[in-house]
Short mmCIF file of C-alpha atoms in Angstrom, two decimals:
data_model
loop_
_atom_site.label_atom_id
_atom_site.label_comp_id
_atom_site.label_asym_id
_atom_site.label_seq_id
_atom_site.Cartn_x
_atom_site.Cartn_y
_atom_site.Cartn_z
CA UNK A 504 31.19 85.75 139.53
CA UNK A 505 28.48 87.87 140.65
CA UNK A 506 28.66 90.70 143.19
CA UNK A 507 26.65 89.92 146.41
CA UNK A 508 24.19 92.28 146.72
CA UNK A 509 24.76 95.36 148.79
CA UNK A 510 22.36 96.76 151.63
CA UNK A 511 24.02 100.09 151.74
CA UNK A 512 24.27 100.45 147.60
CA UNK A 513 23.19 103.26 145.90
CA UNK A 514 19.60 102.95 144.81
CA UNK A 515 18.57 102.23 141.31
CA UNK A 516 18.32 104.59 138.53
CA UNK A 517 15.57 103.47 137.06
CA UNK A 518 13.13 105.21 134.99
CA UNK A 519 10.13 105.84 138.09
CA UNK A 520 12.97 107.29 139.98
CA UNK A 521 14.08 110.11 137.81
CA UNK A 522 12.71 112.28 139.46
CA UNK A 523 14.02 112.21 142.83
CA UNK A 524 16.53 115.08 143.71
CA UNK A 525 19.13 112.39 144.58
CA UNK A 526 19.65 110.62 141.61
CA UNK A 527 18.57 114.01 139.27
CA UNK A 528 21.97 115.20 141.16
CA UNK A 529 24.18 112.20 139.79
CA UNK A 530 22.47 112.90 136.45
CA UNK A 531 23.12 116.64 136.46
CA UNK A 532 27.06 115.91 137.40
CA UNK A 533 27.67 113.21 134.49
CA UNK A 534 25.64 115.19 132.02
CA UNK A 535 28.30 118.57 133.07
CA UNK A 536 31.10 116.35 133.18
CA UNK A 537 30.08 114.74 129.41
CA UNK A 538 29.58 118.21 128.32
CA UNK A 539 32.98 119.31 129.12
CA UNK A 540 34.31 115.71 127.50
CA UNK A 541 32.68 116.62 124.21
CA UNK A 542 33.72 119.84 124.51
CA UNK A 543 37.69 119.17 125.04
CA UNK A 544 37.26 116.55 122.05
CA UNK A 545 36.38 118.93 119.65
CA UNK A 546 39.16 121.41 121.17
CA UNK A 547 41.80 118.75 121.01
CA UNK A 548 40.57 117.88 117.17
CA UNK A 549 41.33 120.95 116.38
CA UNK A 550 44.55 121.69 118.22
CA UNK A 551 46.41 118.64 120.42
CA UNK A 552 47.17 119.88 124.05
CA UNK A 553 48.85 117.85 126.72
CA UNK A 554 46.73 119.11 129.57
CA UNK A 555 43.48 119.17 127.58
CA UNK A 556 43.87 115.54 126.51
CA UNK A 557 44.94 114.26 130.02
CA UNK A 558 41.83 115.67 131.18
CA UNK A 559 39.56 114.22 128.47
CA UNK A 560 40.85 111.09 129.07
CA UNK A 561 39.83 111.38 132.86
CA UNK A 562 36.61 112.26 131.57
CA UNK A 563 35.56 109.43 128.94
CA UNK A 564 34.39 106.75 131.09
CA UNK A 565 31.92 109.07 132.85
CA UNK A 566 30.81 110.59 128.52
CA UNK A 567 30.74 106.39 127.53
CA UNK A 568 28.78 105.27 130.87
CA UNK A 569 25.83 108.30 130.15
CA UNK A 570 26.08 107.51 126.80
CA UNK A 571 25.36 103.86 127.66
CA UNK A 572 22.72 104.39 130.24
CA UNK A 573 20.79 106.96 128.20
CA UNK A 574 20.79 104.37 125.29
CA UNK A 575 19.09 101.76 127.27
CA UNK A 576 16.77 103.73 129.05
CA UNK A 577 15.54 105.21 125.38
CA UNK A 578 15.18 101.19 124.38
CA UNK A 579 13.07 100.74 127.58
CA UNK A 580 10.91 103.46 126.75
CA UNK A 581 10.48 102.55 123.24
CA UNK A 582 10.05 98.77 124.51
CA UNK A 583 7.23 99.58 126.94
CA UNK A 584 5.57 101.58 124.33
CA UNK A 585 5.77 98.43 122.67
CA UNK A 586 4.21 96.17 125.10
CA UNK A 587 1.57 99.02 125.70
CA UNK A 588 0.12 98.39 122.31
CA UNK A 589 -2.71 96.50 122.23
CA UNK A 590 -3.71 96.07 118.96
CA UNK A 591 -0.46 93.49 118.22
CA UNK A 592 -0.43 90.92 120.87
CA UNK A 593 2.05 89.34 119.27
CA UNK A 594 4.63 92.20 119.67
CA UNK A 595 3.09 93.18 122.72
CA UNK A 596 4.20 90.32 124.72
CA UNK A 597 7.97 89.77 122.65
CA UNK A 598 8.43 93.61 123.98
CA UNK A 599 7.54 92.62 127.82
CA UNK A 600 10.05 89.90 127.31
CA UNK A 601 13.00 92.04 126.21
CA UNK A 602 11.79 94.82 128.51
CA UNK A 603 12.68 92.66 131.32
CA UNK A 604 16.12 91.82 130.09
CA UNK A 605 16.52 95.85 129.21
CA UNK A 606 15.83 96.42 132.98
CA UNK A 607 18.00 94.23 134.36
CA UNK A 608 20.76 95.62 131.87
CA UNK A 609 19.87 99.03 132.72
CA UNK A 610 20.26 98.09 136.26
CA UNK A 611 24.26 97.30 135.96
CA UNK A 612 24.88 100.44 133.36
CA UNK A 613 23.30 102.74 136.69
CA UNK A 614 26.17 100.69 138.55
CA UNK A 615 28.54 101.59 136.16
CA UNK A 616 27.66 105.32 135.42
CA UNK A 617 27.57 105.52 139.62
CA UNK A 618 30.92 104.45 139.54
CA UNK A 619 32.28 106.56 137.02
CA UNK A 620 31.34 109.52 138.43
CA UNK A 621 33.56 108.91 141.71
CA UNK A 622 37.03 110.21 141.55
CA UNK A 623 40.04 108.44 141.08
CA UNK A 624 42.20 108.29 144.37
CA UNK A 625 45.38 109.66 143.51
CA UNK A 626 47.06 106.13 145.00
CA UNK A 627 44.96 103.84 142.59
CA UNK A 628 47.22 102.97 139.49
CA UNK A 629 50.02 102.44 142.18
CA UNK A 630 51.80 99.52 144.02
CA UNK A 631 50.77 98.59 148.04
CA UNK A 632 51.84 98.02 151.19
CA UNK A 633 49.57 96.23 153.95
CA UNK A 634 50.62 96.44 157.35
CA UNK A 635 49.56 93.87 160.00
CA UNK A 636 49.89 94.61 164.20
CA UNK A 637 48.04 92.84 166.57
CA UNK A 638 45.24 95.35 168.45
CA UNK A 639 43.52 93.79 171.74
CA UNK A 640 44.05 90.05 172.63
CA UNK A 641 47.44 89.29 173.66
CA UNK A 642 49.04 86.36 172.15
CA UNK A 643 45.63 85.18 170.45
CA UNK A 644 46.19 88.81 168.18
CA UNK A 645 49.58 87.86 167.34
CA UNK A 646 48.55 84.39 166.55
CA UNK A 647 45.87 86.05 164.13
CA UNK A 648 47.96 88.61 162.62
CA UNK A 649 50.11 85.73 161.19
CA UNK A 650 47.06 84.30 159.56
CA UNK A 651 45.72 87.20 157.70
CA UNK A 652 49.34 87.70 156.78
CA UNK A 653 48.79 84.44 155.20
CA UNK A 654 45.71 84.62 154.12
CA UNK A 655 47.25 88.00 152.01
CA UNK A 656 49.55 86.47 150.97
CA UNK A 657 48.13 83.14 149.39
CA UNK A 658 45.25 85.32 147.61
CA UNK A 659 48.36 87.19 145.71
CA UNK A 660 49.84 83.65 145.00
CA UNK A 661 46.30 82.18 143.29
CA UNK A 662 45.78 85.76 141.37
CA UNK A 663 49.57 85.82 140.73
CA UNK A 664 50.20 88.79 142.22
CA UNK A 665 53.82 89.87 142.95
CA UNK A 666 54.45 90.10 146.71
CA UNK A 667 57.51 90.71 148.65
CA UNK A 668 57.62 90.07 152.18
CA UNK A 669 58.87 93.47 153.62
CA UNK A 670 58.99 93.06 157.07
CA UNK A 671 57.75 89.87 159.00
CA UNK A 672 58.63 90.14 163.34
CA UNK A 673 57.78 88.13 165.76
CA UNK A 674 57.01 90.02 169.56
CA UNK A 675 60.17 88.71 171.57
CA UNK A 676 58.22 88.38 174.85
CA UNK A 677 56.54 85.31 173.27
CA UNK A 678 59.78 83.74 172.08
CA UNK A 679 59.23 80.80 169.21
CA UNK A 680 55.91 79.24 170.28
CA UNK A 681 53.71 78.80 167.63
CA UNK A 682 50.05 77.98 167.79
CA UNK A 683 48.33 74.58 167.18
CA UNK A 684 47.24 75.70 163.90
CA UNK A 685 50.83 76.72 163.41
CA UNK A 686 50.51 80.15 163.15
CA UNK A 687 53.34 82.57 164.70
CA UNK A 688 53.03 85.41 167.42
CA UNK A 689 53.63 88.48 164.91
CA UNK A 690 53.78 91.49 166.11
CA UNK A 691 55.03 93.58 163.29
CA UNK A 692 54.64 92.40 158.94
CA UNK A 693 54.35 93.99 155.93
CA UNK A 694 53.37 92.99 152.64
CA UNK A 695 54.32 94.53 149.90
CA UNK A 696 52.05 93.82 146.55
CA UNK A 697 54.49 95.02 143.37
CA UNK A 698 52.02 95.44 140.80
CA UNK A 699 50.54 98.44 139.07
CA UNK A 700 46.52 99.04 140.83
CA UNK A 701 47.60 96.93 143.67
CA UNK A 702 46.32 100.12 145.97
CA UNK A 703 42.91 100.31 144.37
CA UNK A 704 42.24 96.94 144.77
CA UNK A 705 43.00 96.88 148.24
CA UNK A 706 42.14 99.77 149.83
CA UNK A 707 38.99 98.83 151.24
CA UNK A 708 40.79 96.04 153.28
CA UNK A 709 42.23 98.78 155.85
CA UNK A 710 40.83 98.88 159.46
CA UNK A 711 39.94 96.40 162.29
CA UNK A 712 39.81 92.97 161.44
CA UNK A 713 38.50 90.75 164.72
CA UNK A 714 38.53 87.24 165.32
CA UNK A 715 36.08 85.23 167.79
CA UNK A 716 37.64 81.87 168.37
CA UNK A 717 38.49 79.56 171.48
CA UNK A 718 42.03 79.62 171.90
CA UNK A 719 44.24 76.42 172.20
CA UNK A 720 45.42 77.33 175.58
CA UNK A 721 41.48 77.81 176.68
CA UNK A 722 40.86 75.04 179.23
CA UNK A 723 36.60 75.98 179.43
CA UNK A 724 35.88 76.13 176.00
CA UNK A 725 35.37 79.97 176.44
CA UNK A 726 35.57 82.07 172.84
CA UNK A 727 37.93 84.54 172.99
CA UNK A 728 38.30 88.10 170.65
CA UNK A 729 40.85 89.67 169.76
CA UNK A 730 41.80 92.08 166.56
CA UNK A 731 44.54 93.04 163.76
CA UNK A 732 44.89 96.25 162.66
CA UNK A 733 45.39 96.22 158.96
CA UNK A 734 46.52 98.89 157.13
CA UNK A 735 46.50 99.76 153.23
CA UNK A 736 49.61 102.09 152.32
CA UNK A 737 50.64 103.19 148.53
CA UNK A 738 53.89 101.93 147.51
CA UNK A 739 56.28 103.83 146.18
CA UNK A 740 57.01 102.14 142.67
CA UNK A 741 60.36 100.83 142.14
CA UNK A 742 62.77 102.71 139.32
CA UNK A 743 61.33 105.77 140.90
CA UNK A 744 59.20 108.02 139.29
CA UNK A 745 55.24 106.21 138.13
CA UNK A 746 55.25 109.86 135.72
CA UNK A 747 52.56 111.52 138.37
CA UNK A 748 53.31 114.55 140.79
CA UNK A 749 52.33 112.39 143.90
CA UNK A 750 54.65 109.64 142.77
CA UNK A 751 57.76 111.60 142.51
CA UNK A 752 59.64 110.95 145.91
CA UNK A 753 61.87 114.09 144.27
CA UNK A 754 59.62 116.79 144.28
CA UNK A 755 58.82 118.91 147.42
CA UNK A 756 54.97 118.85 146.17
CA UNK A 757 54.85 115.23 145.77
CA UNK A 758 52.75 113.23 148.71
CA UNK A 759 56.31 110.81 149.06
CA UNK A 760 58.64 113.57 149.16
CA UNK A 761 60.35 113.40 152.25
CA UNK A 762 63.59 115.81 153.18
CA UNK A 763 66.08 114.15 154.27
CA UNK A 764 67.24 116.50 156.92
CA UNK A 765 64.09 116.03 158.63
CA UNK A 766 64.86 112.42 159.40
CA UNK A 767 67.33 110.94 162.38
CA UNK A 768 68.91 107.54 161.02
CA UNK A 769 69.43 105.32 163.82
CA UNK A 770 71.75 102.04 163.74
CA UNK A 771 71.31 99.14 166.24
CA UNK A 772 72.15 95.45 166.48
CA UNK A 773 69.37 93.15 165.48
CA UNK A 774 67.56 92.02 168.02
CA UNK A 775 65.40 88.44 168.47
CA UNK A 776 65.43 85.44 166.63
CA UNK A 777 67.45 85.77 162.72
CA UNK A 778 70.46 84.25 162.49
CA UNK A 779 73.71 85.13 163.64
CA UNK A 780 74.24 88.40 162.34
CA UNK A 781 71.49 89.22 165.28
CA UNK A 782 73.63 91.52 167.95
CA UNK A 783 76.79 91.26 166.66
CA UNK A 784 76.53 93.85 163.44
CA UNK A 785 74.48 97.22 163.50
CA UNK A 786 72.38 96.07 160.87
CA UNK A 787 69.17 97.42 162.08
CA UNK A 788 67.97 100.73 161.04
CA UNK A 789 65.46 103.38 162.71
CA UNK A 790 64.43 106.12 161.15
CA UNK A 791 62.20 109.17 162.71
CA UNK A 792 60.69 111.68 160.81
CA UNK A 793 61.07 114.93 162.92
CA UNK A 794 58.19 117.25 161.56
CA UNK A 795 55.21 113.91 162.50
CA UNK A 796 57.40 111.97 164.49
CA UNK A 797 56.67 108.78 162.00
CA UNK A 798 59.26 106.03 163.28
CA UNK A 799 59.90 103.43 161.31
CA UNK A 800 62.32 100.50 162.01
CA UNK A 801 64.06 97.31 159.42
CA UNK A 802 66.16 94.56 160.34
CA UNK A 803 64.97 92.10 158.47
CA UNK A 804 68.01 91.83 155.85
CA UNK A 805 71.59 91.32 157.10
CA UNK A 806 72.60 94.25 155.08
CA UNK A 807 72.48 97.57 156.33
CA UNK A 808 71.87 99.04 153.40
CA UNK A 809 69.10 97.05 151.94
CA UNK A 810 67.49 97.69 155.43
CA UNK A 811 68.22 101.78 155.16
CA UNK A 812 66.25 101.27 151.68
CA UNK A 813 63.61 99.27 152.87
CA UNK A 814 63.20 101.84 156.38
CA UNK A 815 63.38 104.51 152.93
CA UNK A 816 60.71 103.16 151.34
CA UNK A 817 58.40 102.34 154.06
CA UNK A 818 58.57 105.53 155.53
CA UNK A 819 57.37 107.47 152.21
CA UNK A 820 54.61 104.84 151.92
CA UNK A 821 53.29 106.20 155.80
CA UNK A 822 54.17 110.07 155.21
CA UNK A 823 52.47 109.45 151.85
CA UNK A 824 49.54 107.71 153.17
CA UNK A 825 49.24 110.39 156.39
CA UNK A 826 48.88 113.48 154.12
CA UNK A 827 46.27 111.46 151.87
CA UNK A 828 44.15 111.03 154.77
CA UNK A 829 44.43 114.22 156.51
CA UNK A 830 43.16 115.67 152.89
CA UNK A 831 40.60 113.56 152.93
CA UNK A 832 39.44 114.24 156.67
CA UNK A 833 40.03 117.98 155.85
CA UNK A 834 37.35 117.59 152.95
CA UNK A 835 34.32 115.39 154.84
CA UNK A 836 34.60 118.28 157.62
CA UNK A 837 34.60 121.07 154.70
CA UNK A 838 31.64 119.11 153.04
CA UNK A 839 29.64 117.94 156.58
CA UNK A 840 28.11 115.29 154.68
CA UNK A 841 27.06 111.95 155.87
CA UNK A 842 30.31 110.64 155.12
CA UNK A 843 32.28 112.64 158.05
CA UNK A 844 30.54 109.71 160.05
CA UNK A 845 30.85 106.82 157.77
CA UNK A 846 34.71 107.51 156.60
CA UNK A 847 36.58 104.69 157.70
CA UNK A 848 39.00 104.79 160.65
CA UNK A 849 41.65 102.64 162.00
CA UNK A 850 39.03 102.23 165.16
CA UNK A 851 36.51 100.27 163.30
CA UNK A 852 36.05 96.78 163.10
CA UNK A 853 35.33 96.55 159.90
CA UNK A 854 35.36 92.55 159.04
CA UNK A 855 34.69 89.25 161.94
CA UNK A 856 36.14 85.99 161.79
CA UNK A 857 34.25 83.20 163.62
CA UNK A 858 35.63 80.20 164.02
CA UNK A 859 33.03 78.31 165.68
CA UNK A 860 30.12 79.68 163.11
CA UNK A 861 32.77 79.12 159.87
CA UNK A 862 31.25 82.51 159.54
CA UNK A 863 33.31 85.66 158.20
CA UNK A 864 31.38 89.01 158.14
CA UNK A 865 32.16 92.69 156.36
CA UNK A 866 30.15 94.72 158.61
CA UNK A 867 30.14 97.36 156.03
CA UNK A 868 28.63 95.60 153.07
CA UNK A 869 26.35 93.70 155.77
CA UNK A 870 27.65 90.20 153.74
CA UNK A 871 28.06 87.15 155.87
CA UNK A 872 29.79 84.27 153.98
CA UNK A 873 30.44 80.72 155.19
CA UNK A 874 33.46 78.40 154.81
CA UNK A 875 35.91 80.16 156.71
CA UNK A 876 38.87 77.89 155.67
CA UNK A 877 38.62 78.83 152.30
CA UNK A 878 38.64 82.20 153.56
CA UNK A 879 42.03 82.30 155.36
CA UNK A 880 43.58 80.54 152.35
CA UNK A 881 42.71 83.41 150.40
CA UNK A 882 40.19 81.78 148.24
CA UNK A 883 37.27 82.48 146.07
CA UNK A 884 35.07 83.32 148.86
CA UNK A 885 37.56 86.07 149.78
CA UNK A 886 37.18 87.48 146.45
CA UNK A 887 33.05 87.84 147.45
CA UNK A 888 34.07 89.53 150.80
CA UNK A 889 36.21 91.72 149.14
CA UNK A 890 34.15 92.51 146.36
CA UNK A 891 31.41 93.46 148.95
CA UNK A 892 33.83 95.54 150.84
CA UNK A 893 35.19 97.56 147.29
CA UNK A 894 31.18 97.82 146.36
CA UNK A 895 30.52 99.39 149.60
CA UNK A 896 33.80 102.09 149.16
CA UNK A 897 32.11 103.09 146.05
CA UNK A 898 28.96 103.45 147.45
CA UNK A 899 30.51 105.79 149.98
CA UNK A 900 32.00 107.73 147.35
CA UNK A 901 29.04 107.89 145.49
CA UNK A 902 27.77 109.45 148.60
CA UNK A 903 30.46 111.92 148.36
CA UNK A 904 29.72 113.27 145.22
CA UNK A 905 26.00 113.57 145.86
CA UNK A 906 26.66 115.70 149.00
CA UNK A 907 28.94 117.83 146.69
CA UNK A 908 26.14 118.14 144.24
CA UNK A 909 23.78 119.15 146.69
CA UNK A 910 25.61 121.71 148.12
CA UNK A 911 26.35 123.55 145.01
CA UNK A 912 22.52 123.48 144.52
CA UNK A 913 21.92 124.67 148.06
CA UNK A 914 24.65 127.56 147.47
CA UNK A 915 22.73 128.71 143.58
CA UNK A 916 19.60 128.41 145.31
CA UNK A 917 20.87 130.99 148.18
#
């Protein structure tokens, strides 16, 4: 299936654009970065090296996507040469016919060469948690949160994801009533997605998602909104250790590492509806991390200790996830590129659900999509909204890379 196309993509590398300074910087960073590929090949030929060969490996897909791109873009020129020639008609007019098809192919190789030339978030090859809490909207947000905790959930089932149901709570205050649609008032779940690249493929789902709707309880037919903040944490794998330094909960310079004698380990009884281990046994567990005052809280098993290893694991995947981002603020104010603006917070309403339009919108990709049922079962047309939304990441990262390239020519030039 086709990616929908973008209005905030990066443009085109095509030939007549060469020569603007934007694209000549992408150029002049995957023609470096090739450089050094070629030149750690015929290092590691000569003697293997751990380090060197981790590196080169890094590097390939940027060496293969040049390699790709410069290949086609050699067949267009030698095509429109082609085509130029006027005294074989004949060939003149099979060359305009390929030369369209060589566009169109050069087209997706600048996608691809764009992409490789973004870096790899440290988090991609690893598992994911998404978090769900209801934002503005009272029992309407709660209601939602429960369907895009759904809606999660039944996209891993049709991809066959493996997803474990972390932590699922319903806000006490609103007891068991569930809505028409039979959705429940959540205020607290988490989904955990077990497989290898979960992160990367989620990533871009984190932020505001709102709903416009009119409620069952709405007597006037007024549409109401509310919102569900979604968040996007890496998991730490199970068995320990993924073999990277930020997956290795053990050492101090690892993202997950968290010391123990920063943390208070609280036990409670269970509280609301679960059973009837709820408020007799201190099965619940809080735990607060000291140095950012993180709190995290499990009751959802009736073991204590399978809740202490949960409340373990979920609050790596949020100390984890905190120091990513502060890195990543730290380097859009370092850079002052356009991106300090555009990065992504947990303020902005990034996706709308409408109800009475069957409309769902990514405000970032500027996609609107229709069918909204198929939507919220985590169907095919969520795969287009998401695909939008991932497009759009890269585009920002793309971004990224082209401030960093212009600011290294700025600096030379000073």
């Amino acid at each position: 299936m086709g990616l929908p196309k973008l209005h905030s993509r990066a443009p085109a590398l095509m030939p007549t654009a060469i020569s603007s300074f934007r694209l000549q910087c992408l150029l002049q960073r995957a023609k470096a970065l090739s450089a050094e590929h070629e030149a750690l090949q015929k290092s590691l030929n000569a003697q293997f090296d751990s380090q060197k060969a981790r590196r080169a490996g890094e590097l390939h897909r940027v060496a293969a996507a040049l390699s790709a791109w410069q290949q086609s873009l050699s067949s267009i020129r030698d095509l429109q040469a082609m085509a130029d020639d006027e005294q074989d008609p004949d060939l003149a007019a099979i060359a305009r016919d390929e030369l369209q098809a060589e566009e169109e192919k050069l087209s997706s190789l600048e996608k691809n060469l764009s992409a490789s030339l973004t870096p790899q978030h440290p988090f991609a090859d690893m598992p994911c948690m998404i978090e769900f809490r209801p934002g503005p909207g009272g029992l309407e947000g709660r209601y939602f949160t429960d369907s895009l905790f759904k809606m999660y959930k039944a996209l891993c089932a049709r991809r066959g994801y493996r997803a474990n149901v972390l932590k699922y709570e319903m806000a006490d205050a609103a007891g068991d009533q569930s809505s028409s649609a039979g959705e429940s008032p959540v205020q607290e779940a988490i989904l955990e997605i077990q497989d290898q690249g979960a992160y990367d493929l989620f990533r871009s789902e984190a932020g505001m998602h709102r709903v416009q709707r009119i409620p069952s309880t709405e007597s006037k037919g007024r549409v109401h909104t509310s919102a569900v903040a979604v968040w996007v944490l890496p998991s730490f794998p199970e068995g320990g250790s993924s073999g990277g330094g930020e997956a290795d909960a053990d050492d101090p310079e690892s993202d997950f590492y968290v010391n123990p004698q920063e943390v208070r380990v609280e036990t409670m009884r269970a509280r609301g509806a679960g059973g009837q281990h709820v408020n007799k046994t201190e099965s619940a567990i809080r735990m607060t991390h000291l140095p950012t005052g993180t709190t995290v809280s499990m009751q959802d098993h009736r073991s204590q200790q399978r809740n202490r290893e949960d409340a373990w694991k979920l609050l790596r995947s949020r100390i984890a996830g905190q120091r990513a981002e502060l890195r990543m603020h730290e380097a859009a104010r370092l850079r002052n590129s356009v991106l300090a603006q555009a990065q992504i917070t947990r303020g902005d309403k990034i996706r709308t659900y409408n109800y009475n339009q069957d409309r769902c919108t990514d405000h970032r990709a500027g996609l609107d999509v229709h069918n909204l049922p198929d939507v919220l079962d985590g169907g095919e047309t969520l795969d287009r909204v998401m695909d939008a939304a991932k497009e759009w990441l890269v585009a920002r990262e793309i971004d990224m890379v082209i401030a960093e390239e212009e600011a290294k020519s700025a600096a030379a030039a000073n």
